[in-house]
Structures are given as C-alpha cells and as structure tokens.
Amino acid sequence: MSDVKKGKVWAIATGPGSSDLITVRAARQLGELDVLYAPAGRKGGDSLALSIVREFLPPTLNIKERHFPMSADQGEKNAAWDAVAQEMQTDAEQGLQVGFITLGDAMLFSTWVFLLERLRGHVDIEIIPGVTSFACIAARAQFPLAMEQQSMAVVACTAPEEELEQALLNHECVVMMKVYGRVIQIREMLRRLGLLDHAILMAEASLPNEQCFRHLDEIHEDTKLPYFSTILVNRAS
Amino acid sequence: MSDVKKGKVWAIATGPGSSDLITVRAARQLGELDVLYAPAGRKGGDSLALSIVREFLPPTLNIKERHFPMSADQGEKNAAWDAVAQEMQTDAEQGLQVGFITLGDAMLFSTWVFLLERLRGHVDIEIIPGVTSFACIAARAQFPLAMEQQSMAVVACTAPEEELEQALLNHECVVMMKVYGRVIQIREMLRRLGLLDHAILMAEASLPNEQCFRHLDEIHEDTKLPYFSTILVNRAS
C-alpha cells in the first residue's frame, strides 16, 4: 500500500457568469485543488472563467493560465490542447488535484471536451456540471424554454443558415448561441419566419453589464453586442 | 416610507439530484426564506426536490407541500396551479420571502412555468437557474453533448415518434427525456437509424441509485427503469 495521494483531474463548470451561480460542489472542490488550469485572460487581466471562481480559490493555489487559440488552423489548436492535456496529466501523475475551469456547462460547446478526449484512460477524471448560459438567460428574462411535449434545439449561429432555419421550423424553442456579428442576418431570418415577436436577445446574463433586448428591432447596425450574446426563441410564448 | 419588508417569490432550481449540485445562490437563498412551497412527496416522505434542499433549510421554515396532479385532465391541473399561485401571492403580499423548488432547471420542462404565468405582474419574482439533468448525465458518463458548430435537440419521449425521428436525423446530439415506459420502442428507433452505438441511458444521475447503460441492449423487457431515465445520443462520438 502506498501513502501517496492519488492525483485526479477535475473539470469544473463555472456556470454563466455570476460567482454564486456555480454549484456548491464546484465551490468546495475549488478549495481542494493543488493546481488550476484556466484559459488565459486578455490584456493581462483574469479571464472571465477565472474571475468567476476567484473568491473560492485557496491562497496557495498554483494557477496556470494557458492560451487556447481561437484560430481556424486545426493543427495549431490540436497542438495547444495536446500540450495542456500533457501538462495536466503530468501534474495528476504526481498526485496532485488538478482543476480545469470552463464557462457555462462542461460538456456543451466547451473546450474541455477536447482535453477530455486526450486525458481519458490516462488519469482519473471527474466532471462537475454547471448552469448553462441559456438556463440563466431564461431565468433572468423570465422567458420559458420548452414545456411538456415541446422540444428545444440549441444551435450555434456559426452553423449554415439552412440548418438554423430547420431548427426554427421544427422546434417550439430554439437557443441561438454565438450570435456575435450575425445578429442582423438572424433577425431577418426570424422576421421572415414570423418569429420576431417570439425572440429575445440577452448578453452577459447575470453579470454587471447584463443587457436584454425584448425586441430585436431595438438593435441597430451599430449596436455593439458583447461576445456572449444569445437569442432565445419560443414560438409558444 | 414604509418599514415593511417587501415580499417576493423565489423560484429555486434544485438541479439534478445531489444536494451539492444546487448553486451557491440557491443554497444561500434557501436559508433566507420564510415559506417554501414544495411538490408533495409520495407515501408521506419528502419529495425528491425537498430531499435535495433539506440540508440548506432554516429550522423555522414553514414548508407547505402541495400536490400537483399528473392527471391528463387539464381542468384539474389548472385548478391546482391556480390555487398554489394564489397562496404564494398572498404570502408574498404579506411581506414574506416565498420559495418554490423545482427539479433540474426552473425554465425547462418545469411545473414552475405554469405558476410563473399566473404570478407574473402580481408579485416580485426572481428565478435561480439550475443544472439540467442532461448536463449532469453528460458529466457523470463523460459523454459529450454538442461541440463547435454542432447542434443539440432536447425532446420528451412522449412526443410523436416522427418528431423524435426528425430530431435524431437533424442534430448531432439529442437528449431524450421522459424515457419511462418507452425504452424498447426508442431503442428500436435508434437501431433502425444506425444510432444504437452512439446512445447511452442514465437513470437517477448523481443520486445513490445512479445507473448507466453504456449499451441499450443491456436493457431487457423486464428491466425496471426509474422514472428519471434519460437517453443521450451523440452521432459524432
């Protein structure tokens, strides 16, 4: 029998933005970590994920900020994920409790899954789920998602337009993520489908700069929308 | 100026099942309530929602368990929701902090929305979002949901079969809720669509009786599945 503490990788979802919207389990586990991997912040500041969890971190924690390129170059992204996964594995093999923080939920539109693919089978892994951005937006705007026998689709606005249109035709509720830069085009699609009065846009839900557009016609060509902007559509509401 | 404390209704999502998967905000707010409305438990015990939050409740809290019929009779359901909404409104008008707990998230397949429709405009309302069952299942099973430009559909297996099939054809990831009693029929649909090797079933995720079927052929006609069973399908994984 060995006395060496067994290392483990913890993927910890931070939820949508406000620090108190992380789970109790996440808050407790953050306090037990030896090392925390976090996406690098811009311009030297904390990343959003790191700022969300900051108050729960032990003072001795070793924080390793790592850059994840948003590049279109798949080789560059693969190299970055390979390197971070290898570092995390090495830390866990030395008996450390190794955290990785990820915005929203850990398994939906999350960089964590690329690390999971690399780490699975090599180290012990536990994933702590989180509140998705759209659950938070629905709560803040008091805008229901699907009910009873209805269905909901969650799409990225970077997907082809015909796929977005199919989702809007086939589901009572559609969550449109990654609106950034495409809001005018999406708005015209919603107008054409008769759904404009059934849509809202929310940015930075639960954060101090939260913005809610109850009608998308309030948005102008020169309205600067934050990166985290999401449209919710519910044809039944 | 009045010194009377302003009453408010708080809808508090309990998350998927384990007590520490509620949010920090929910845990704190539960400690500040004067009254808590909860779905009535079966056979005199706590409901699942009440058992999840029990440890966060102040000893003096007035807990009002109310029965929400699962009846097909819409009039009976409307009468029950009307009555509970009226009670909650009366409590809030007397200056009380009034809670309502709801499993999973508050705005997705949740009874809370029927109360919200009745309370909106009459009392102050705040909704605290929660971790959905499918985020928890994905985390526990290390089974990714949608990534990058992929899309996800969330459907109830009580929906017509052709709608379920459409969702399975149109989305990389499909969350099939309310599997109860329909698992054999859904399995045959997945087999026909060539998706059986891309599906898992999990029941009571994060609870002591959690069960995970990595292959749906492990389920037999006489396998007793718990009420909270969900199938995740990901054709990309």
PDB file of C-alpha atoms in Angstrom, chain B:
ATOM      1  CA  MET B   1     -41.637  55.348   3.567  1.00  0.00           C
ATOM      2  CA  SER B   2     -42.684  52.011   4.951  1.00  0.00           C
ATOM      3  CA  ASP B   3     -40.535  49.711   7.073  1.00  0.00           C
ATOM      4  CA  VAL B   4     -42.438  46.681   5.842  1.00  0.00           C
ATOM      5  CA  LYS B   5     -40.099  44.186   4.210  1.00  0.00           C
ATOM      6  CA  LYS B   6     -41.079  43.614   0.615  1.00  0.00           C
ATOM      7  CA  GLY B   7     -42.314  40.135  -0.159  1.00  0.00           C
ATOM      8  CA  LYS B   8     -41.006  38.212  -3.120  1.00  0.00           C
ATOM      9  CA  VAL B   9     -41.415  34.875  -4.843  1.00  0.00           C
ATOM     10  CA  TRP B  10     -38.201  32.908  -5.464  1.00  0.00           C
ATOM     11  CA  ALA B  11     -38.224  30.007  -7.911  1.00  0.00           C
ATOM     12  CA  ILE B  12     -35.240  27.911  -6.950  1.00  0.00           C
ATOM     13  CA  ALA B  13     -33.948  25.151  -9.206  1.00  0.00           C
ATOM     14  CA  THR B  14     -32.627  22.177  -7.251  1.00  0.00           C
ATOM     15  CA  GLY B  15     -30.505  20.722 -10.049  1.00  0.00           C
ATOM     16  CA  PRO B  16     -30.459  17.027 -10.973  1.00  0.00           C
ATOM     17  CA  GLY B  17     -30.475  15.268  -7.611  1.00  0.00           C
ATOM     18  CA  SER B  18     -27.368  15.522  -5.455  1.00  0.00           C
ATOM     19  CA  SER B  19     -27.689  18.274  -2.828  1.00  0.00           C
ATOM     20  CA  ASP B  20     -24.314  19.797  -3.667  1.00  0.00           C
ATOM     21  CA  LEU B  21     -25.286  20.296  -7.313  1.00  0.00           C
ATOM     22  CA  ILE B  22     -27.524  23.229  -6.427  1.00  0.00           C
ATOM     23  CA  THR B  23     -25.973  26.631  -6.967  1.00  0.00           C
ATOM     24  CA  VAL B  24     -24.341  28.668  -4.235  1.00  0.00           C
ATOM     25  CA  ARG B  25     -27.035  31.308  -4.797  1.00  0.00           C
ATOM     26  CA  ALA B  26     -29.798  28.744  -4.319  1.00  0.00           C
ATOM     27  CA  ALA B  27     -28.204  27.409  -1.123  1.00  0.00           C
ATOM     28  CA  ARG B  28     -27.946  30.928   0.313  1.00  0.00           C
ATOM     29  CA  GLN B  29     -31.464  31.968  -0.703  1.00  0.00           C
ATOM     30  CA  LEU B  30     -32.992  28.813   0.780  1.00  0.00           C
ATOM     31  CA  GLY B  31     -31.585  29.979   4.117  1.00  0.00           C
ATOM     32  CA  GLU B  32     -33.390  33.329   3.798  1.00  0.00           C
ATOM     33  CA  LEU B  33     -36.892  32.046   3.052  1.00  0.00           C
ATOM     34  CA  ASP B  34     -39.934  32.417   5.281  1.00  0.00           C
ATOM     35  CA  VAL B  35     -42.089  29.906   3.396  1.00  0.00           C
ATOM     36  CA  LEU B  36     -41.198  27.129   0.982  1.00  0.00           C
ATOM     37  CA  TYR B  37     -43.676  25.560  -1.417  1.00  0.00           C
ATOM     38  CA  ALA B  38     -42.653  22.063  -2.477  1.00  0.00           C
ATOM     39  CA  PRO B  39     -44.245  19.335  -4.552  1.00  0.00           C
ATOM     40  CA  ALA B  40     -45.815  16.770  -2.224  1.00  0.00           C
ATOM     41  CA  GLY B  41     -43.852  13.581  -1.673  1.00  0.00           C
ATOM     42  CA  ARG B  42     -45.258  10.134  -2.231  1.00  0.00           C
ATOM     43  CA  LYS B  43     -46.305   7.954   0.685  1.00  0.00           C
ATOM     44  CA  GLY B  44     -45.687  10.636   3.304  1.00  0.00           C
ATOM     45  CA  GLY B  45     -41.932  11.009   2.617  1.00  0.00           C
ATOM     46  CA  ASP B  46     -40.108  14.027   1.237  1.00  0.00           C
ATOM     47  CA  SER B  47     -40.398  14.674  -2.462  1.00  0.00           C
ATOM     48  CA  LEU B  48     -37.085  14.374  -4.311  1.00  0.00           C
ATOM     49  CA  ALA B  49     -36.931  18.177  -4.649  1.00  0.00           C
ATOM     50  CA  LEU B  50     -37.426  18.624  -0.902  1.00  0.00           C
ATOM     51  CA  SER B  51     -34.868  15.958  -0.004  1.00  0.00           C
ATOM     52  CA  ILE B  52     -32.285  17.708  -2.202  1.00  0.00           C
ATOM     53  CA  VAL B  53     -32.611  21.050  -0.410  1.00  0.00           C
ATOM     54  CA  ARG B  54     -33.368  19.788   3.131  1.00  0.00           C
ATOM     55  CA  GLU B  55     -29.849  20.491   4.464  1.00  0.00           C
ATOM     56  CA  PHE B  56     -29.993  24.161   3.436  1.00  0.00           C
ATOM     57  CA  LEU B  57     -33.344  24.994   5.075  1.00  0.00           C
ATOM     58  CA  PRO B  58     -33.583  27.109   8.251  1.00  0.00           C
ATOM     59  CA  PRO B  59     -35.179  25.231  11.174  1.00  0.00           C
ATOM     60  CA  THR B  60     -38.036  27.739  11.451  1.00  0.00           C
ATOM     61  CA  LEU B  61     -39.042  27.500   7.793  1.00  0.00           C
ATOM     62  CA  ASN B  62     -42.710  26.964   7.078  1.00  0.00           C
ATOM     63  CA  ILE B  63     -42.797  24.196   4.474  1.00  0.00           C
ATOM     64  CA  LYS B  64     -46.021  23.896   2.507  1.00  0.00           C
ATOM     65  CA  GLU B  65     -46.165  20.688   0.498  1.00  0.00           C
ATOM     66  CA  ARG B  66     -48.665  20.885  -2.295  1.00  0.00           C
ATOM     67  CA  HIS B  67     -49.925  18.197  -4.619  1.00  0.00           C
ATOM     68  CA  PHE B  68     -49.512  18.767  -8.367  1.00  0.00           C
ATOM     69  CA  PRO B  69     -51.658  16.252 -10.253  1.00  0.00           C
ATOM     70  CA  MET B  70     -50.037  14.406 -13.183  1.00  0.00           C
ATOM     71  CA  SER B  71     -53.587  13.972 -14.491  1.00  0.00           C
ATOM     72  CA  ALA B  72     -54.470  14.200 -18.187  1.00  0.00           C
ATOM     73  CA  ASP B  73     -57.385  16.420 -17.083  1.00  0.00           C
ATOM     74  CA  GLN B  74     -56.273  19.968 -17.902  1.00  0.00           C
ATOM     75  CA  GLY B  75     -59.031  21.490 -15.768  1.00  0.00           C
ATOM     76  CA  GLU B  76     -57.815  19.607 -12.709  1.00  0.00           C
ATOM     77  CA  LYS B  77     -54.225  20.743 -13.315  1.00  0.00           C
ATOM     78  CA  ASN B  78     -55.269  24.366 -13.899  1.00  0.00           C
ATOM     79  CA  ALA B  79     -57.238  24.372 -10.650  1.00  0.00           C
ATOM     80  CA  ALA B  80     -54.242  23.049  -8.705  1.00  0.00           C
ATOM     81  CA  TRP B  81     -51.847  25.639 -10.219  1.00  0.00           C
ATOM     82  CA  ASP B  82     -54.366  28.459  -9.672  1.00  0.00           C
ATOM     83  CA  ALA B  83     -54.703  27.533  -6.013  1.00  0.00           C
ATOM     84  CA  VAL B  84     -50.960  27.294  -5.319  1.00  0.00           C
ATOM     85  CA  ALA B  85     -50.206  30.519  -7.223  1.00  0.00           C
ATOM     86  CA  GLN B  86     -52.891  32.308  -5.197  1.00  0.00           C
ATOM     87  CA  GLU B  87     -51.440  31.032  -1.919  1.00  0.00           C
ATOM     88  CA  MET B  88     -47.922  32.097  -2.904  1.00  0.00           C
ATOM     89  CA  GLN B  89     -49.130  35.534  -3.968  1.00  0.00           C
ATOM     90  CA  THR B  90     -50.986  36.038  -0.677  1.00  0.00           C
ATOM     91  CA  ASP B  91     -47.861  35.079   1.284  1.00  0.00           C
ATOM     92  CA  ALA B  92     -45.669  37.465  -0.743  1.00  0.00           C
ATOM     93  CA  GLU B  93     -48.194  40.297  -0.308  1.00  0.00           C
ATOM     94  CA  GLN B  94     -47.803  39.864   3.438  1.00  0.00           C
ATOM     95  CA  GLY B  95     -44.093  40.643   3.088  1.00  0.00           C
ATOM     96  CA  LEU B  96     -42.800  37.079   3.155  1.00  0.00           C
ATOM     97  CA  GLN B  97     -39.913  35.609   1.162  1.00  0.00           C
ATOM     98  CA  VAL B  98     -41.680  32.764  -0.614  1.00  0.00           C
ATOM     99  CA  GLY B  99     -39.760  29.922  -2.247  1.00  0.00           C
ATOM    100  CA  PHE B 100     -40.786  27.296  -4.771  1.00  0.00           C
ATOM    101  CA  ILE B 101     -38.422  24.426  -5.557  1.00  0.00           C
ATOM    102  CA  THR B 102     -38.270  22.686  -8.887  1.00  0.00           C
ATOM    103  CA  LEU B 103     -36.103  19.783 -10.106  1.00  0.00           C
ATOM    104  CA  GLY B 104     -33.397  20.331 -12.697  1.00  0.00           C
ATOM    105  CA  ASP B 105     -33.571  23.821 -14.155  1.00  0.00           C
ATOM    106  CA  ALA B 106     -36.546  26.108 -13.456  1.00  0.00           C
ATOM    107  CA  MET B 107     -37.404  27.068 -17.044  1.00  0.00           C
ATOM    108  CA  LEU B 108     -37.055  23.764 -18.910  1.00  0.00           C
ATOM    109  CA  PHE B 109     -39.818  21.131 -18.616  1.00  0.00           C
ATOM    110  CA  SER B 110     -40.769  22.559 -15.260  1.00  0.00           C
ATOM    111  CA  THR B 111     -44.074  22.994 -13.435  1.00  0.00           C
ATOM    112  CA  TRP B 112     -42.762  26.321 -12.211  1.00  0.00           C
ATOM    113  CA  VAL B 113     -43.569  27.940 -15.570  1.00  0.00           C
ATOM    114  CA  PHE B 114     -47.288  27.326 -15.009  1.00  0.00           C
ATOM    115  CA  LEU B 115     -47.019  29.191 -11.700  1.00  0.00           C
ATOM    116  CA  LEU B 116     -44.935  31.961 -13.306  1.00  0.00           C
ATOM    117  CA  GLU B 117     -47.698  32.576 -15.869  1.00  0.00           C
ATOM    118  CA  ARG B 118     -50.135  33.104 -13.002  1.00  0.00           C
ATOM    119  CA  LEU B 119     -47.879  35.203 -10.751  1.00  0.00           C
ATOM    120  CA  ARG B 120     -46.233  37.494 -13.288  1.00  0.00           C
ATOM    121  CA  GLY B 121     -47.290  41.119 -12.869  1.00  0.00           C
ATOM    122  CA  HIS B 122     -48.774  40.482  -9.416  1.00  0.00           C
ATOM    123  CA  VAL B 123     -45.660  39.983  -7.258  1.00  0.00           C
ATOM    124  CA  ASP B 124     -41.897  40.444  -7.458  1.00  0.00           C
ATOM    125  CA  ILE B 125     -40.312  37.301  -8.845  1.00  0.00           C
ATOM    126  CA  GLU B 126     -36.741  36.067  -9.046  1.00  0.00           C
ATOM    127  CA  ILE B 127     -35.695  32.802 -10.640  1.00  0.00           C
ATOM    128  CA  ILE B 128     -32.485  30.986  -9.724  1.00  0.00           C
ATOM    129  CA  PRO B 129     -31.406  28.666 -12.545  1.00  0.00           C
ATOM    130  CA  GLY B 130     -30.078  25.158 -12.037  1.00  0.00           C
ATOM    131  CA  VAL B 131     -28.053  22.363 -13.576  1.00  0.00           C
ATOM    132  CA  THR B 132     -30.202  20.378 -16.030  1.00  0.00           C
ATOM    133  CA  SER B 133     -30.369  16.605 -15.753  1.00  0.00           C
ATOM    134  CA  PHE B 134     -28.690  16.162 -19.133  1.00  0.00           C
ATOM    135  CA  ALA B 135     -25.674  18.297 -18.189  1.00  0.00           C
ATOM    136  CA  CYS B 136     -25.267  16.088 -15.125  1.00  0.00           C
ATOM    137  CA  ILE B 137     -25.636  12.875 -17.116  1.00  0.00           C
ATOM    138  CA  ALA B 138     -23.089  14.042 -19.682  1.00  0.00           C
ATOM    139  CA  ALA B 139     -20.656  14.848 -16.859  1.00  0.00           C
ATOM    140  CA  ARG B 140     -21.193  11.570 -14.976  1.00  0.00           C
ATOM    141  CA  ALA B 141     -20.938   9.434 -18.135  1.00  0.00           C
ATOM    142  CA  GLN B 142     -18.156  11.604 -19.641  1.00  0.00           C
ATOM    143  CA  PHE B 143     -20.365  11.718 -22.727  1.00  0.00           C
ATOM    144  CA  PRO B 144     -20.039  14.996 -24.681  1.00  0.00           C
ATOM    145  CA  LEU B 145     -23.056  16.974 -25.838  1.00  0.00           C
ATOM    146  CA  ALA B 146     -22.748  19.345 -28.821  1.00  0.00           C
ATOM    147  CA  MET B 147     -19.437  20.953 -29.867  1.00  0.00           C
ATOM    148  CA  GLU B 148     -18.487  23.910 -32.036  1.00  0.00           C
ATOM    149  CA  GLN B 149     -20.976  24.139 -34.963  1.00  0.00           C
ATOM    150  CA  GLN B 150     -22.938  21.061 -33.951  1.00  0.00           C
ATOM    151  CA  SER B 151     -26.473  21.318 -32.613  1.00  0.00           C
ATOM    152  CA  MET B 152     -28.412  19.647 -29.824  1.00  0.00           C
ATOM    153  CA  ALA B 153     -32.094  18.859 -29.517  1.00  0.00           C
ATOM    154  CA  VAL B 154     -33.860  18.173 -26.243  1.00  0.00           C
ATOM    155  CA  VAL B 155     -37.055  16.180 -26.679  1.00  0.00           C
ATOM    156  CA  ALA B 156     -39.575  14.387 -24.481  1.00  0.00           C
ATOM    157  CA  CYS B 157     -40.153  10.762 -25.494  1.00  0.00           C
ATOM    158  CA  THR B 158     -43.869  11.403 -25.026  1.00  0.00           C
ATOM    159  CA  ALA B 159     -43.742  13.400 -28.302  1.00  0.00           C
ATOM    160  CA  PRO B 160     -44.926  11.761 -31.555  1.00  0.00           C
ATOM    161  CA  GLU B 161     -42.472   9.203 -32.961  1.00  0.00           C
ATOM    162  CA  GLU B 162     -41.938  11.125 -36.228  1.00  0.00           C
ATOM    163  CA  GLU B 163     -40.822  14.194 -34.292  1.00  0.00           C
ATOM    164  CA  LEU B 164     -38.297  12.146 -32.339  1.00  0.00           C
ATOM    165  CA  GLU B 165     -37.004  10.663 -35.587  1.00  0.00           C
ATOM    166  CA  GLN B 166     -36.669  14.130 -37.159  1.00  0.00           C
ATOM    167  CA  ALA B 167     -34.636  15.319 -34.184  1.00  0.00           C
ATOM    168  CA  LEU B 168     -32.356  12.280 -34.447  1.00  0.00           C
ATOM    169  CA  LEU B 169     -31.819  12.911 -38.146  1.00  0.00           C
ATOM    170  CA  ASN B 170     -31.242  16.673 -37.874  1.00  0.00           C
ATOM    171  CA  HIS B 171     -28.964  17.054 -34.828  1.00  0.00           C
ATOM    172  CA  GLU B 172     -25.604  15.582 -33.859  1.00  0.00           C
ATOM    173  CA  CYS B 173     -26.737  15.378 -30.248  1.00  0.00           C
ATOM    174  CA  VAL B 174     -30.207  14.520 -28.941  1.00  0.00           C
ATOM    175  CA  VAL B 175     -31.302  14.415 -25.318  1.00  0.00           C
ATOM    176  CA  MET B 176     -34.332  12.151 -24.926  1.00  0.00           C
ATOM    177  CA  MET B 177     -36.120  12.846 -21.650  1.00  0.00           C
ATOM    178  CA  LYS B 178     -39.110  11.039 -20.066  1.00  0.00           C
ATOM    179  CA  VAL B 179     -37.991   7.669 -21.438  1.00  0.00           C
ATOM    180  CA  TYR B 180     -40.110   5.885 -18.833  1.00  0.00           C
ATOM    181  CA  GLY B 181     -42.126   3.051 -20.386  1.00  0.00           C
ATOM    182  CA  ARG B 182     -40.943   3.771 -23.923  1.00  0.00           C
ATOM    183  CA  VAL B 183     -37.381   2.487 -23.810  1.00  0.00           C
ATOM    184  CA  ILE B 184     -37.846  -0.595 -26.018  1.00  0.00           C
ATOM    185  CA  GLN B 185     -39.624   1.410 -28.720  1.00  0.00           C
ATOM    186  CA  ILE B 186     -36.968   4.163 -28.615  1.00  0.00           C
ATOM    187  CA  ARG B 187     -34.199   1.579 -28.760  1.00  0.00           C
ATOM    188  CA  GLU B 188     -35.653   0.066 -31.922  1.00  0.00           C
ATOM    189  CA  MET B 189     -35.846   3.540 -33.480  1.00  0.00           C
ATOM    190  CA  LEU B 190     -32.181   4.132 -32.643  1.00  0.00           C
ATOM    191  CA  ARG B 191     -31.247   0.743 -34.108  1.00  0.00           C
ATOM    192  CA  ARG B 192     -33.144   1.463 -37.325  1.00  0.00           C
ATOM    193  CA  LEU B 193     -31.375   4.829 -37.661  1.00  0.00           C
ATOM    194  CA  GLY B 194     -27.953   3.287 -37.013  1.00  0.00           C
ATOM    195  CA  LEU B 195     -27.533   5.248 -33.779  1.00  0.00           C
ATOM    196  CA  LEU B 196     -27.594   2.458 -31.206  1.00  0.00           C
ATOM    197  CA  ASP B 197     -23.816   2.538 -30.730  1.00  0.00           C
ATOM    198  CA  HIS B 198     -23.991   6.297 -30.165  1.00  0.00           C
ATOM    199  CA  ALA B 199     -26.511   6.218 -27.312  1.00  0.00           C
ATOM    200  CA  ILE B 200     -26.394   5.753 -23.551  1.00  0.00           C
ATOM    201  CA  LEU B 201     -29.140   5.659 -20.937  1.00  0.00           C
ATOM    202  CA  MET B 202     -28.700   7.027 -17.452  1.00  0.00           C
ATOM    203  CA  ALA B 203     -31.137   6.933 -14.573  1.00  0.00           C
ATOM    204  CA  GLU B 204     -31.033   8.938 -11.341  1.00  0.00           C
ATOM    205  CA  ALA B 205     -27.796  10.691 -12.250  1.00  0.00           C
ATOM    206  CA  SER B 206     -25.820  11.912  -9.215  1.00  0.00           C
ATOM    207  CA  LEU B 207     -28.099  10.014  -6.788  1.00  0.00           C
ATOM    208  CA  PRO B 208     -27.102   6.897  -4.806  1.00  0.00           C
ATOM    209  CA  ASN B 209     -29.055   4.651  -7.211  1.00  0.00           C
ATOM    210  CA  GLU B 210     -27.457   6.076 -10.349  1.00  0.00           C
ATOM    211  CA  GLN B 211     -27.494   3.550 -13.195  1.00  0.00           C
ATOM    212  CA  CYS B 212     -25.741   3.893 -16.520  1.00  0.00           C
ATOM    213  CA  PHE B 213     -26.351   1.642 -19.535  1.00  0.00           C
ATOM    214  CA  ARG B 214     -23.468   2.157 -21.976  1.00  0.00           C
ATOM    215  CA  HIS B 215     -25.311  -0.012 -24.464  1.00  0.00           C
ATOM    216  CA  LEU B 216     -29.079  -0.047 -24.635  1.00  0.00           C
ATOM    217  CA  ASP B 217     -29.097  -3.751 -25.482  1.00  0.00           C
ATOM    218  CA  GLU B 218     -28.255  -4.342 -21.807  1.00  0.00           C
ATOM    219  CA  ILE B 219     -31.835  -3.312 -21.085  1.00  0.00           C
ATOM    220  CA  HIS B 220     -34.417  -6.096 -21.167  1.00  0.00           C
ATOM    221  CA  GLU B 221     -38.192  -6.037 -21.405  1.00  0.00           C
ATOM    222  CA  ASP B 222     -38.394  -6.639 -17.660  1.00  0.00           C
ATOM    223  CA  THR B 223     -35.623  -4.200 -16.619  1.00  0.00           C
ATOM    224  CA  LYS B 224     -37.229  -1.782 -14.196  1.00  0.00           C
ATOM    225  CA  LEU B 225     -36.044   1.697 -15.099  1.00  0.00           C
ATOM    226  CA  PRO B 226     -36.524   4.515 -12.617  1.00  0.00           C
ATOM    227  CA  TYR B 227     -38.808   7.395 -13.536  1.00  0.00           C
ATOM    228  CA  PHE B 228     -35.870   9.742 -14.117  1.00  0.00           C
ATOM    229  CA  SER B 229     -34.228   7.968 -17.051  1.00  0.00           C
ATOM    230  CA  THR B 230     -32.738   9.869 -19.967  1.00  0.00           C
ATOM    231  CA  ILE B 231     -31.098   8.761 -23.209  1.00  0.00           C
ATOM    232  CA  LEU B 232     -28.249  10.786 -24.693  1.00  0.00           C
ATOM    233  CA  VAL B 233     -27.387  10.322 -28.358  1.00  0.00           C
ATOM    234  CA  ASN B 234     -24.302  11.767 -29.996  1.00  0.00           C
ATOM    235  CA  ARG B 235     -23.665  10.625 -33.554  1.00  0.00           C
ATOM    236  CA  ALA B 236     -20.256  12.302 -33.512  1.00  0.00           C
ATOM    237  CA  SER B 237     -18.974  10.383 -30.503  1.00  0.00           C
TER     238      SER B 237
END
